PDB file of C-alpha atoms in Angstrom:
ATOM      1  CA  MET P   1     -20.522   9.410 -27.054  1.00 80.00           C
ATOM      2  CA  PRO P   2     -20.206  10.642 -30.667  1.00 94.00           C
ATOM      3  CA  HIS P   3     -17.267  12.763 -31.551  1.00 97.00           C
ATOM      4  CA  THR P   4     -16.735  15.671 -34.022  1.00 98.00           C
ATOM      5  CA  ALA P   5     -13.652  15.993 -36.057  1.00 98.00           C
ATOM      6  CA  ILE P   6     -11.721  18.430 -38.133  1.00 98.00           C
ATOM      7  CA  LEU P   7      -9.810  16.663 -40.941  1.00 98.00           C
ATOM      8  CA  ILE P   8      -6.727  17.762 -42.761  1.00 97.00           C
ATOM      9  CA  THR P   9      -6.304  15.464 -45.691  1.00 96.00           C
ATOM     10  CA  GLU P  10      -5.990  14.913 -49.359  1.00 93.00           C
ATOM     11  CA  LYS P  11      -7.668  12.586 -51.684  1.00 94.00           C
ATOM     12  CA  SER P  12      -6.566   8.975 -51.023  1.00 96.00           C
ATOM     13  CA  TRP P  13      -8.028   5.532 -50.306  1.00 98.00           C
ATOM     14  CA  ILE P  14      -6.857   5.744 -46.851  1.00 98.00           C
ATOM     15  CA  SER P  15      -8.555   8.969 -46.261  1.00 98.00           C
ATOM     16  CA  ALA P  16     -11.684   7.697 -47.787  1.00 98.00           C
ATOM     17  CA  ARG P  17     -11.842   4.538 -45.711  1.00 98.00           C
ATOM     18  CA  VAL P  18     -11.132   6.328 -42.460  1.00 99.00           C
ATOM     19  CA  ILE P  19     -13.835   8.933 -43.221  1.00 99.00           C
ATOM     20  CA  ASP P  20     -16.333   6.159 -44.053  1.00 98.00           C
ATOM     21  CA  ALA P  21     -15.643   4.222 -40.895  1.00 98.00           C
ATOM     22  CA  TRP P  22     -15.688   7.277 -38.735  1.00 99.00           C
ATOM     23  CA  LEU P  23     -19.133   8.409 -39.991  1.00 98.00           C
ATOM     24  CA  ALA P  24     -20.438   4.919 -39.866  1.00 98.00           C
ATOM     25  CA  LYS P  25     -19.942   4.859 -36.144  1.00 98.00           C
ATOM     26  CA  GLY P  26     -22.207   7.861 -35.654  1.00 98.00           C
ATOM     27  CA  ASN P  27     -19.390  10.500 -35.504  1.00 98.00           C
ATOM     28  CA  ARG P  28     -19.373  13.859 -37.300  1.00 98.00           C
ATOM     29  CA  ILE P  29     -16.936  15.786 -39.446  1.00 98.00           C
ATOM     30  CA  ALA P  30     -17.268  19.478 -38.566  1.00 98.00           C
ATOM     31  CA  GLU P  31     -15.174  20.413 -41.733  1.00 98.00           C
ATOM     32  CA  VAL P  32     -12.139  19.610 -43.807  1.00 98.00           C
ATOM     33  CA  TRP P  33      -9.298  22.288 -43.757  1.00 97.00           C
ATOM     34  CA  CYS P  34      -7.690  22.562 -47.175  1.00 95.00           C
ATOM     35  CA  PHE P  35      -4.498  24.855 -47.803  1.00 94.00           C
ATOM     36  CA  ASP P  36      -4.223  24.566 -51.640  1.00 93.00           C
ATOM     37  CA  PRO P  37      -6.611  26.612 -53.868  1.00 94.00           C
ATOM     38  CA  ALA P  38      -6.063  23.883 -56.587  1.00 93.00           C
ATOM     39  CA  SER P  39      -6.850  20.959 -54.387  1.00 93.00           C
ATOM     40  CA  ALA P  40      -9.227  18.413 -55.818  1.00 92.00           C
ATOM     41  CA  LEU P  41     -11.187  18.585 -52.575  1.00 94.00           C
ATOM     42  CA  LEU P  42     -12.464  21.971 -53.633  1.00 94.00           C
ATOM     43  CA  ALA P  43     -13.810  20.772 -56.918  1.00 92.00           C
ATOM     44  CA  PRO P  44     -17.067  18.802 -57.319  1.00 90.00           C
ATOM     45  CA  PRO P  45     -16.951  15.065 -57.409  1.00 91.00           C
ATOM     46  CA  ARG P  46     -16.418  13.988 -60.988  1.00 88.00           C
ATOM     47  CA  SER P  47     -14.289  10.815 -61.283  1.00 88.00           C
ATOM     48  CA  LEU P  48     -15.704   7.746 -62.853  1.00 90.00           C
ATOM     49  CA  PHE P  49     -13.994   5.592 -60.192  1.00 92.00           C
ATOM     50  CA  GLY P  50     -15.816   7.477 -57.510  1.00 92.00           C
ATOM     51  CA  GLN P  51     -19.107   6.685 -59.235  1.00 94.00           C
ATOM     52  CA  VAL P  52     -18.429   2.964 -59.121  1.00 94.00           C
ATOM     53  CA  PHE P  53     -16.915   2.967 -55.536  1.00 96.00           C
ATOM     54  CA  PRO P  54     -18.290   6.057 -53.893  1.00 96.00           C
ATOM     55  CA  ALA P  55     -17.160   4.808 -50.395  1.00 96.00           C
ATOM     56  CA  TRP P  56     -13.632   4.902 -51.615  1.00 97.00           C
ATOM     57  CA  ASP P  57     -13.767   8.424 -52.984  1.00 97.00           C
ATOM     58  CA  VAL P  58     -13.123  11.397 -50.491  1.00 97.00           C
ATOM     59  CA  SER P  59     -14.957  13.957 -52.480  1.00 96.00           C
ATOM     60  CA  ARG P  60     -18.090  11.922 -52.855  1.00 97.00           C
ATOM     61  CA  LEU P  61     -18.207  11.017 -49.238  1.00 97.00           C
ATOM     62  CA  LEU P  62     -17.816  14.618 -48.136  1.00 97.00           C
ATOM     63  CA  ALA P  63     -20.453  15.826 -50.476  1.00 96.00           C
ATOM     64  CA  ARG P  64     -22.942  12.940 -49.546  1.00 96.00           C
ATOM     65  CA  HIS P  65     -22.568  13.854 -45.858  1.00 97.00           C
ATOM     66  CA  GLY P  66     -22.668  17.651 -46.408  1.00 97.00           C
ATOM     67  CA  VAL P  67     -19.183  18.222 -45.042  1.00 98.00           C
ATOM     68  CA  GLU P  68     -17.692  21.653 -45.891  1.00 96.00           C
ATOM     69  CA  VAL P  69     -14.187  21.963 -47.226  1.00 97.00           C
ATOM     70  CA  ARG P  70     -12.807  25.156 -46.027  1.00 96.00           C
ATOM     71  CA  LEU P  71      -9.839  26.871 -47.772  1.00 95.00           C
ATOM     72  CA  CYS P  72      -7.663  28.152 -44.918  1.00 94.00           C
ATOM     73  CA  PRO P  73      -4.570  30.146 -44.536  1.00 93.00           C
ATOM     74  CA  PRO P  74      -1.135  28.215 -44.069  1.00 91.00           C
ATOM     75  CA  LEU P  75      -1.195  26.352 -40.907  1.00 91.00           C
ATOM     76  CA  LYS P  76       2.067  27.779 -39.708  1.00 87.00           C
ATOM     77  CA  GLY P  77       1.038  31.322 -39.583  1.00 86.00           C
ATOM     78  CA  TRP P  78      -2.776  30.886 -38.953  1.00 92.00           C
ATOM     79  CA  SER P  79      -3.284  32.517 -35.580  1.00 89.00           C
ATOM     80  CA  GLY P  80      -6.979  31.960 -35.612  1.00 91.00           C
ATOM     81  CA  ALA P  81      -6.792  27.995 -36.127  1.00 92.00           C
ATOM     82  CA  SER P  82      -7.680  27.187 -32.556  1.00 89.00           C
ATOM     83  CA  GLU P  83     -10.674  29.537 -32.373  1.00 92.00           C
ATOM     84  CA  ARG P  84     -11.875  28.217 -35.660  1.00 93.00           C
ATOM     85  CA  ALA P  85     -11.755  24.560 -34.297  1.00 90.00           C
ATOM     86  CA  THR P  86     -13.579  25.710 -31.123  1.00 90.00           C
ATOM     87  CA  ALA P  87     -16.283  27.543 -33.291  1.00 93.00           C
ATOM     88  CA  ALA P  88     -16.741  24.371 -35.373  1.00 93.00           C
ATOM     89  CA  GLY P  89     -17.378  22.324 -32.072  1.00 94.00           C
ATOM     90  CA  ALA P  90     -14.704  19.754 -32.825  1.00 96.00           C
ATOM     91  CA  ASP P  91     -13.088  17.628 -30.154  1.00 96.00           C
ATOM     92  CA  VAL P  92     -10.851  15.670 -32.414  1.00 98.00           C
ATOM     93  CA  LEU P  93      -8.079  16.738 -34.983  1.00 98.00           C
ATOM     94  CA  MET P  94      -7.242  14.164 -37.558  1.00 98.00           C
ATOM     95  CA  THR P  95      -4.681  14.232 -40.370  1.00 98.00           C
ATOM     96  CA  LEU P  96      -4.641  11.825 -43.228  1.00 96.00           C
ATOM     97  CA  MET P  97      -2.109  11.456 -46.037  1.00 94.00           C
ATOM     98  CA  THR P  98      -0.959  15.140 -45.975  1.00 93.00           C
ATOM     99  CA  HIS P  99       2.340  16.782 -45.598  1.00 89.00           C
ATOM    100  CA  GLN P 100       0.963  19.521 -43.432  1.00 91.00           C
ATOM    101  CA  ILE P 101       2.923  20.019 -40.202  1.00 91.00           C
ATOM    102  CA  VAL P 102       0.421  20.959 -37.342  1.00 94.00           C
ATOM    103  CA  PRO P 103       2.099  23.497 -34.942  1.00 92.00           C
ATOM    104  CA  ALA P 104       2.039  22.839 -31.211  1.00 92.00           C
ATOM    105  CA  SER P 105      -0.313  25.893 -30.705  1.00 90.00           C
ATOM    106  CA  ILE P 106      -2.930  23.972 -32.770  1.00 92.00           C
ATOM    107  CA  LEU P 107      -2.368  20.583 -30.981  1.00 94.00           C
ATOM    108  CA  ARG P 108      -2.456  21.912 -27.547  1.00 91.00           C
ATOM    109  CA  PRO P 109      -6.292  22.672 -27.332  1.00 90.00           C
ATOM    110  CA  PHE P 110      -7.113  19.138 -28.437  1.00 94.00           C
ATOM    111  CA  ALA P 111      -5.293  17.710 -25.323  1.00 90.00           C
ATOM    112  CA  GLY P 112      -4.194  14.486 -26.993  1.00 94.00           C
ATOM    113  CA  ARG P 113      -7.131  14.164 -29.301  1.00 98.00           C
ATOM    114  CA  ALA P 114      -5.094  15.108 -32.377  1.00 98.00           C
ATOM    115  CA  VAL P 115      -4.106  11.995 -34.264  1.00 99.00           C
ATOM    116  CA  ASN P 116      -2.548  10.903 -37.531  1.00 98.00           C
ATOM    117  CA  PHE P 117      -2.756   7.870 -39.676  1.00 98.00           C
ATOM    118  CA  HIS P 118       0.655   6.977 -40.993  1.00 98.00           C
ATOM    119  CA  PRO P 119       1.167   4.488 -43.946  1.00 98.00           C
ATOM    120  CA  ALA P 120       3.967   2.565 -42.285  1.00 98.00           C
ATOM    121  CA  LEU P 121       4.595   0.545 -39.089  1.00 98.00           C
ATOM    122  CA  LEU P 122       6.122   3.310 -36.767  1.00 98.00           C
ATOM    123  CA  PRO P 123       8.745   3.815 -35.601  1.00 97.00           C
ATOM    124  CA  HIS P 124      10.085   2.733 -38.996  1.00 97.00           C
ATOM    125  CA  TYR P 125       9.827   5.034 -41.965  1.00 98.00           C
ATOM    126  CA  LYS P 126       8.779   8.301 -40.540  1.00 97.00           C
ATOM    127  CA  GLY P 127       8.534  11.086 -43.011  1.00 94.00           C
ATOM    128  CA  PRO P 128       6.733  12.026 -46.199  1.00 93.00           C
ATOM    129  CA  SER P 129       7.490   8.949 -48.443  1.00 93.00           C
ATOM    130  CA  PRO P 130       7.315   5.875 -46.401  1.00 96.00           C
ATOM    131  CA  ARG P 131       6.067   3.540 -48.848  1.00 96.00           C
ATOM    132  CA  THR P 132       8.471   4.463 -51.679  1.00 95.00           C
ATOM    133  CA  GLY P 133      11.366   4.364 -49.115  1.00 96.00           C
ATOM    134  CA  MET P 134      10.478   0.982 -47.799  1.00 97.00           C
ATOM    135  CA  LEU P 135      10.054  -0.421 -51.397  1.00 96.00           C
ATOM    136  CA  LEU P 136      13.447   0.925 -52.347  1.00 96.00           C
ATOM    137  CA  ASP P 137      15.071  -0.512 -49.238  1.00 96.00           C
ATOM    138  CA  GLY P 138      13.423  -3.902 -49.764  1.00 95.00           C
ATOM    139  CA  GLN P 139      11.706  -3.520 -46.415  1.00 97.00           C
ATOM    140  CA  ALA P 140       7.968  -3.338 -47.396  1.00 97.00           C
ATOM    141  CA  ASP P 141       7.170  -6.643 -45.751  1.00 98.00           C
ATOM    142  CA  MET P 142       8.731  -5.576 -42.477  1.00 98.00           C
ATOM    143  CA  ALA P 143       7.453  -2.114 -42.396  1.00 98.00           C
ATOM    144  CA  GLY P 144       4.270  -2.159 -44.507  1.00 98.00           C
ATOM    145  CA  GLY P 145       1.127  -1.176 -42.704  1.00 98.00           C
ATOM    146  CA  VAL P 146      -0.678   1.650 -41.136  1.00 99.00           C
ATOM    147  CA  THR P 147      -0.091   3.335 -37.693  1.00 99.00           C
ATOM    148  CA  LEU P 148      -2.544   5.384 -35.831  1.00 99.00           C
ATOM    149  CA  HIS P 149      -0.661   7.772 -33.460  1.00 99.00           C
ATOM    150  CA  VAL P 150      -1.036  10.894 -31.449  1.00 98.00           C
ATOM    151  CA  LEU P 151       0.175  13.966 -33.284  1.00 98.00           C
ATOM    152  CA  SER P 152       3.219  15.760 -31.729  1.00 95.00           C
ATOM    153  CA  PRO P 153       5.448  18.562 -32.748  1.00 91.00           C
ATOM    154  CA  GLY P 154       8.015  15.983 -33.933  1.00 91.00           C
ATOM    155  CA  ILE P 155       7.193  14.530 -37.372  1.00 93.00           C
ATOM    156  CA  ASP P 156       5.539  11.060 -36.838  1.00 95.00           C
ATOM    157  CA  GLU P 157       7.016  10.767 -33.296  1.00 96.00           C
ATOM    158  CA  GLY P 158       3.827  10.881 -31.267  1.00 97.00           C
ATOM    159  CA  ALA P 159       2.722   7.978 -29.082  1.00 98.00           C
ATOM    160  CA  ILE P 160       1.266   4.891 -30.840  1.00 99.00           C
ATOM    161  CA  ILE P 161      -2.347   4.160 -30.322  1.00 99.00           C
ATOM    162  CA  ALA P 162      -2.640   1.084 -32.550  1.00 99.00           C
ATOM    163  CA  SER P 163      -1.221  -0.330 -35.912  1.00 99.00           C
ATOM    164  CA  ARG P 164      -2.160  -2.959 -38.550  1.00 98.00           C
ATOM    165  CA  ALA P 165       0.590  -4.768 -40.501  1.00 98.00           C
ATOM    166  CA  VAL P 166       0.020  -5.000 -44.212  1.00 98.00           C
ATOM    167  CA  PRO P 167       3.171  -6.684 -45.660  1.00 98.00           C
ATOM    168  CA  ARG P 168       3.631  -6.067 -49.491  1.00 97.00           C
ATOM    169  CA  SER P 169       3.906  -9.876 -50.087  1.00 96.00           C
ATOM    170  CA  MET P 170       0.127 -10.381 -49.075  1.00 96.00           C
ATOM    171  CA  ALA P 171      -0.901  -8.142 -52.094  1.00 96.00           C
ATOM    172  CA  ARG P 172      -1.168  -9.123 -55.698  1.00 94.00           C
ATOM    173  CA  ASN P 173       0.064  -5.782 -56.946  1.00 94.00           C
ATOM    174  CA  ASP P 174       0.608  -2.165 -55.767  1.00 95.00           C
ATOM    175  CA  PRO P 175      -2.981  -1.144 -56.091  1.00 96.00           C
ATOM    176  CA  HIS P 176      -4.102  -4.113 -54.086  1.00 97.00           C
ATOM    177  CA  TRP P 177      -1.389  -3.215 -51.511  1.00 97.00           C
ATOM    178  CA  ASP P 178      -3.040   0.346 -51.402  1.00 97.00           C
ATOM    179  CA  ALA P 179      -6.490  -0.947 -50.977  1.00 98.00           C
ATOM    180  CA  LEU P 180      -5.354  -3.371 -48.204  1.00 98.00           C
ATOM    181  CA  GLN P 181      -3.678  -0.511 -46.278  1.00 98.00           C
ATOM    182  CA  ALA P 182      -6.795   1.639 -46.803  1.00 98.00           C
ATOM    183  CA  GLU P 183      -9.027  -1.101 -45.341  1.00 98.00           C
ATOM    184  CA  ALA P 184      -6.553  -1.393 -42.443  1.00 98.00           C
ATOM    185  CA  ALA P 185      -6.790   2.266 -41.782  1.00 98.00           C
ATOM    186  CA  GLY P 186     -10.609   2.036 -41.770  1.00 98.00           C
ATOM    187  CA  GLN P 187     -10.481  -0.696 -39.023  1.00 98.00           C
ATOM    188  CA  LEU P 188      -8.228   1.448 -36.960  1.00 99.00           C
ATOM    189  CA  ALA P 189     -10.663   4.349 -37.222  1.00 99.00           C
ATOM    190  CA  ALA P 190     -13.697   2.102 -36.317  1.00 98.00           C
ATOM    191  CA  GLY P 191     -12.100   0.400 -33.331  1.00 98.00           C
ATOM    192  CA  PRO P 192      -8.894   1.431 -31.628  1.00 99.00           C
ATOM    193  CA  LEU P 193      -9.345   5.335 -32.330  1.00 99.00           C
ATOM    194  CA  LEU P 194     -12.776   5.126 -30.557  1.00 98.00           C
ATOM    195  CA  ASP P 195     -11.377   3.190 -27.748  1.00 98.00           C
ATOM    196  CA  TYR P 196      -8.506   5.690 -27.326  1.00 99.00           C
ATOM    197  CA  LEU P 197     -10.928   8.639 -27.215  1.00 98.00           C
ATOM    198  CA  ALA P 198     -13.238   6.860 -24.770  1.00 97.00           C
ATOM    199  CA  GLY P 199     -10.114   6.175 -22.409  1.00 97.00           C
ATOM    200  CA  ARG P 200     -10.210   2.373 -22.806  1.00 98.00           C
ATOM    201  CA  LEU P 201      -6.973   2.290 -24.719  1.00 98.00           C
ATOM    202  CA  ASP P 202      -3.658   3.970 -23.899  1.00 98.00           C
ATOM    203  CA  ALA P 203      -1.126   5.327 -26.395  1.00 98.00           C
ATOM    204  CA  VAL P 204       2.321   3.981 -26.054  1.00 98.00           C
ATOM    205  CA  PRO P 205       5.160   6.563 -26.405  1.00 97.00           C
ATOM    206  CA  GLN P 206       7.875   5.844 -29.004  1.00 97.00           C
ATOM    207  CA  GLN P 207      11.327   5.418 -27.777  1.00 93.00           C
ATOM    208  CA  PRO P 208      13.420   8.575 -28.660  1.00 89.00           C
ATOM    209  CA  GLY P 209      15.675   8.027 -31.596  1.00 87.00           C
ATOM    210  CA  SER P 210      13.958   4.668 -32.463  1.00 90.00           C
ATOM    211  CA  GLY P 211      13.206   3.660 -36.073  1.00 91.00           C
ATOM    212  CA  ASN P 212      14.220   5.880 -38.883  1.00 93.00           C
ATOM    213  CA  TYR P 213      13.259   8.911 -40.927  1.00 93.00           C
ATOM    214  CA  ARG P 214      13.388   8.093 -44.616  1.00 92.00           C
ATOM    215  CA  ARG P 215      13.743  11.020 -47.181  1.00 92.00           C
ATOM    216  CA  VAL P 216      13.558   9.845 -50.814  1.00 94.00           C
ATOM    217  CA  ALA P 217      15.735  11.766 -53.320  1.00 93.00           C
ATOM    218  CA  PRO P 218      14.606  12.063 -56.946  1.00 91.00           C
ATOM    219  CA  THR P 219      17.792  10.287 -57.939  1.00 93.00           C
ATOM    220  CA  GLU P 220      16.592   7.140 -56.236  1.00 95.00           C
ATOM    221  CA  TYR P 221      13.667   6.784 -58.649  1.00 94.00           C
ATOM    222  CA  THR P 222      15.425   8.062 -61.846  1.00 95.00           C
ATOM    223  CA  ILE P 223      16.733   5.639 -64.505  1.00 96.00           C
ATOM    224  CA  GLY P 224      19.795   6.850 -66.217  1.00 94.00           C
ATOM    225  CA  PRO P 225      23.666   6.497 -66.574  1.00 94.00           C
ATOM    226  CA  ALA P 226      24.115   6.603 -62.758  1.00 94.00           C
ATOM    227  CA  ILE P 227      22.615   3.097 -62.284  1.00 96.00           C
ATOM    228  CA  ASP P 228      23.308  -0.312 -63.919  1.00 97.00           C
ATOM    229  CA  VAL P 229      20.974  -2.655 -65.559  1.00 97.00           C
ATOM    230  CA  GLU P 230      20.319  -4.744 -62.477  1.00 97.00           C
ATOM    231  CA  ARG P 231      19.282  -1.648 -60.557  1.00 96.00           C
ATOM    232  CA  ALA P 232      17.058  -0.444 -63.417  1.00 97.00           C
ATOM    233  CA  ARG P 233      15.243  -3.849 -63.490  1.00 96.00           C
ATOM    234  CA  PHE P 234      14.731  -3.629 -59.693  1.00 96.00           C
ATOM    235  CA  LEU P 235      13.261  -0.155 -60.033  1.00 96.00           C
ATOM    236  CA  CYS P 236      10.937  -1.253 -62.819  1.00 95.00           C
ATOM    237  CA  GLU P 237       9.706  -4.236 -60.795  1.00 92.00           C
ATOM    238  CA  THR P 238       9.354  -2.156 -57.638  1.00 92.00           C
ATOM    239  CA  LEU P 239       8.273   1.484 -58.526  1.00 92.00           C
ATOM    240  CA  SER P 240       6.495   1.396 -61.963  1.00 85.00           C
ATOM    241  CA  GLU P 241       2.989   0.738 -60.661  1.00 82.00           C
ATOM    242  CA  ILE P 242       3.170   3.664 -58.168  1.00 79.00           C
ATOM    243  CA  ASN P 243       3.969   6.170 -60.866  1.00 74.00           C
ATOM    244  CA  ARG P 244       7.259   7.257 -59.254  1.00 81.00           C
ATOM    245  CA  LEU P 245       9.723   6.047 -61.779  1.00 94.00           C
ATOM    246  CA  ILE P 246      11.049   8.443 -64.289  1.00 94.00           C
ATOM    247  CA  CYS P 247      13.957   9.035 -66.799  1.00 93.00           C
ATOM    248  CA  THR P 248      15.154  12.517 -67.749  1.00 89.00           C
ATOM    249  CA  LEU P 249      15.390  13.852 -71.388  1.00 88.00           C
ATOM    250  CA  PRO P 250      18.308  16.061 -72.480  1.00 86.00           C
ATOM    251  CA  ASP P 251      15.896  18.999 -72.528  1.00 87.00           C
ATOM    252  CA  GLY P 252      14.943  18.599 -68.766  1.00 86.00           C
ATOM    253  CA  ARG P 253      11.573  16.909 -69.468  1.00 89.00           C
ATOM    254  CA  THR P 254      10.776  13.716 -67.520  1.00 92.00           C
ATOM    255  CA  VAL P 255       9.232  10.594 -68.996  1.00 93.00           C
ATOM    256  CA  SER P 256       7.124   8.364 -66.529  1.00 94.00           C
ATOM    257  CA  VAL P 257       8.321   4.796 -66.923  1.00 95.00           C
ATOM    258  CA  VAL P 258       5.784   1.857 -66.301  1.00 94.00           C
ATOM    259  CA  GLY P 259       7.921  -1.194 -66.960  1.00 94.00           C
ATOM    260  CA  PHE P 260      11.078  -2.917 -68.357  1.00 96.00           C
ATOM    261  CA  SER P 261      10.862  -3.917 -72.087  1.00 96.00           C
ATOM    262  CA  ARG P 262      14.216  -5.389 -73.144  1.00 96.00           C
ATOM    263  CA  HIS P 263      18.033  -5.110 -73.092  1.00 97.00           C
ATOM    264  CA  LEU P 264      19.066  -3.590 -76.380  1.00 98.00           C
ATOM    265  CA  GLY P 265      22.864  -4.014 -75.978  1.00 97.00           C
ATOM    266  CA  PRO P 266      25.884  -2.064 -74.578  1.00 97.00           C
ATOM    267  CA  PRO P 267      25.513   1.649 -73.875  1.00 97.00           C
ATOM    268  CA  THR P 268      25.669   3.773 -76.995  1.00 96.00           C
ATOM    269  CA  GLY P 269      26.414   7.231 -75.547  1.00 94.00           C
ATOM    270  CA  ALA P 270      23.321   8.499 -77.396  1.00 95.00           C
ATOM    271  CA  ALA P 271      20.596  10.609 -75.741  1.00 93.00           C
ATOM    272  CA  PRO P 272      17.388   8.933 -74.699  1.00 94.00           C
ATOM    273  CA  ARG P 273      15.067   8.186 -77.665  1.00 94.00           C
ATOM    274  CA  LEU P 274      11.227   8.392 -77.510  1.00 93.00           C
ATOM    275  CA  GLY P 275       9.220   5.985 -79.507  1.00 92.00           C
ATOM    276  CA  PRO P 276       5.524   4.964 -79.521  1.00 90.00           C
ATOM    277  CA  GLY P 277       5.103   3.677 -75.978  1.00 92.00           C
ATOM    278  CA  TYR P 278       8.826   3.327 -75.039  1.00 96.00           C
ATOM    279  CA  VAL P 279      11.898   5.115 -74.430  1.00 96.00           C
ATOM    280  CA  ASP P 280      15.449   3.870 -75.261  1.00 97.00           C
ATOM    281  CA  ILE P 281      17.967   4.982 -72.733  1.00 97.00           C
ATOM    282  CA  ASP P 282      21.604   4.235 -71.525  1.00 97.00           C
ATOM    283  CA  VAL P 283      22.395   2.923 -68.036  1.00 97.00           C
ATOM    284  CA  SER P 284      25.982   2.625 -66.983  1.00 97.00           C
ATOM    285  CA  ASP P 285      26.321  -0.898 -68.661  1.00 97.00           C
ATOM    286  CA  ALA P 286      23.598  -1.223 -71.037  1.00 98.00           C
ATOM    287  CA  ARG P 287      21.092   0.326 -73.507  1.00 98.00           C
ATOM    288  CA  LEU P 288      17.599  -0.478 -72.455  1.00 98.00           C
ATOM    289  CA  ARG P 289      14.103  -0.146 -73.825  1.00 98.00           C
ATOM    290  CA  LEU P 290      11.641   0.826 -71.142  1.00 97.00           C
ATOM    291  CA  ARG P 291       7.857   1.057 -71.332  1.00 96.00           C
ATOM    292  CA  ARG P 292       6.566   4.575 -70.904  1.00 94.00           C
ATOM    293  CA  ARG P 293       3.210   5.737 -69.666  1.00 91.00           C
ATOM    294  CA  ASN P 294       0.628   6.063 -72.478  1.00 90.00           C
ATOM    295  CA  PRO P 295      -3.142   5.961 -72.853  1.00 91.00           C
ATOM    296  CA  LEU P 296      -3.230   2.129 -72.801  1.00 90.00           C
ATOM    297  CA  SER P 297      -1.103   1.951 -69.622  1.00 89.00           C
ATOM    298  CA  LYS P 298      -3.344   4.408 -67.932  1.00 90.00           C
ATOM    299  CA  VAL P 299      -6.463   2.262 -68.751  1.00 92.00           C
ATOM    300  CA  MET P 300      -4.640  -0.750 -67.354  1.00 92.00           C
ATOM    301  CA  ALA P 301      -3.735   1.019 -64.269  1.00 91.00           C
ATOM    302  CA  TRP P 302      -7.407   1.954 -63.848  1.00 92.00           C
ATOM    303  CA  VAL P 303      -8.460  -1.642 -64.341  1.00 94.00           C
ATOM    304  CA  ARG P 304      -5.966  -2.786 -61.596  1.00 95.00           C
ATOM    305  CA  LYS P 305      -7.431  -0.301 -59.323  1.00 95.00           C
ATOM    306  CA  LEU P 306     -11.027  -1.493 -59.953  1.00 96.00           C
ATOM    307  CA  ASP P 307      -9.988  -5.007 -59.349  1.00 97.00           C
ATOM    308  CA  ALA P 308      -8.066  -4.200 -56.316  1.00 97.00           C
ATOM    309  CA  VAL P 309     -11.101  -2.460 -54.553  1.00 97.00           C
ATOM    310  CA  ARG P 310     -13.451  -5.281 -55.699  1.00 96.00           C
ATOM    311  CA  ARG P 311     -11.222  -7.788 -54.106  1.00 96.00           C
ATOM    312  CA  VAL P 312     -10.787  -6.071 -50.896  1.00 97.00           C
ATOM    313  CA  GLY P 313     -14.632  -5.424 -50.784  1.00 93.00           C
ATOM    314  CA  ARG P 314     -15.240  -9.228 -51.231  1.00 92.00           C
ATOM    315  CA  THR P 315     -12.497 -10.567 -48.935  1.00 88.00           C
ATOM    316  CA  GLY P 316     -11.289  -7.781 -46.751  1.00 86.00           C
ATOM    317  CA  MET P 317      -7.848  -8.141 -45.292  1.00 82.00           C
ATOM    318  CA  GLU P 318      -7.504 -11.719 -46.460  1.00 74.00           C
TER     319      GLU P 318
END
């Protein structure tokens, strides 16, 4: 029996692969609920990447299938949410790569048919930044993957329907890891999710207090005098490809760092200095030159994304 879902999502590869798999199995999406007037979901599809790989682009998938993106009031105070879901004819609520917290009053009418795709192997790394957290902790092989779970009032605490492990070491780089996780999420949507909705698969409750909730503080991905050169190298090797690594200038501006260039010598006490494609900055025990984001690095990041999706398209989860 086909199902009809309401989606709460943002643009991501995981969202796109889940949407594509869900629709390919003959199911429907009644509408997508959006809460930010500036969301890219409300704009027409325009990315070049989406032209090349439309099945990996949320906006193009929704447009192709005629799915409406509805700008809604904030979930916490939206008293008409349940009525809207009923009017849309939805029997499933699905959240994907969003920080929206769904109140119990909205979950209740779905009676266990509200689900979330979380980019970590629960019960580990609950919370809004699981991948950054596990990379910082050196746990991306242990906790890397995607978990499909029932939504509950507690954040990422609902019963687990199924999961797919995607250790970081199986990927060539971070875009490849993202693409592998997205493919894993699509597999969960095409198989275990439908088995669960049909009553062929039971969700397994998480043990109270198990795993961890990981909140990532900005200081953890900032390079500056508070860390040493060893930590700076680690951060450059670990976070530079996911666009989370920064350094801060004296005027408060942040610079996006994309890699380690070289060790310039001992710390000088001077302020960070911007150059063409680099920034010189003190850490606690050295003066370093770091590569910063620029037009060329943006092009190379785009090329790596193209390669990652092509590779997963050819070989799947291998």
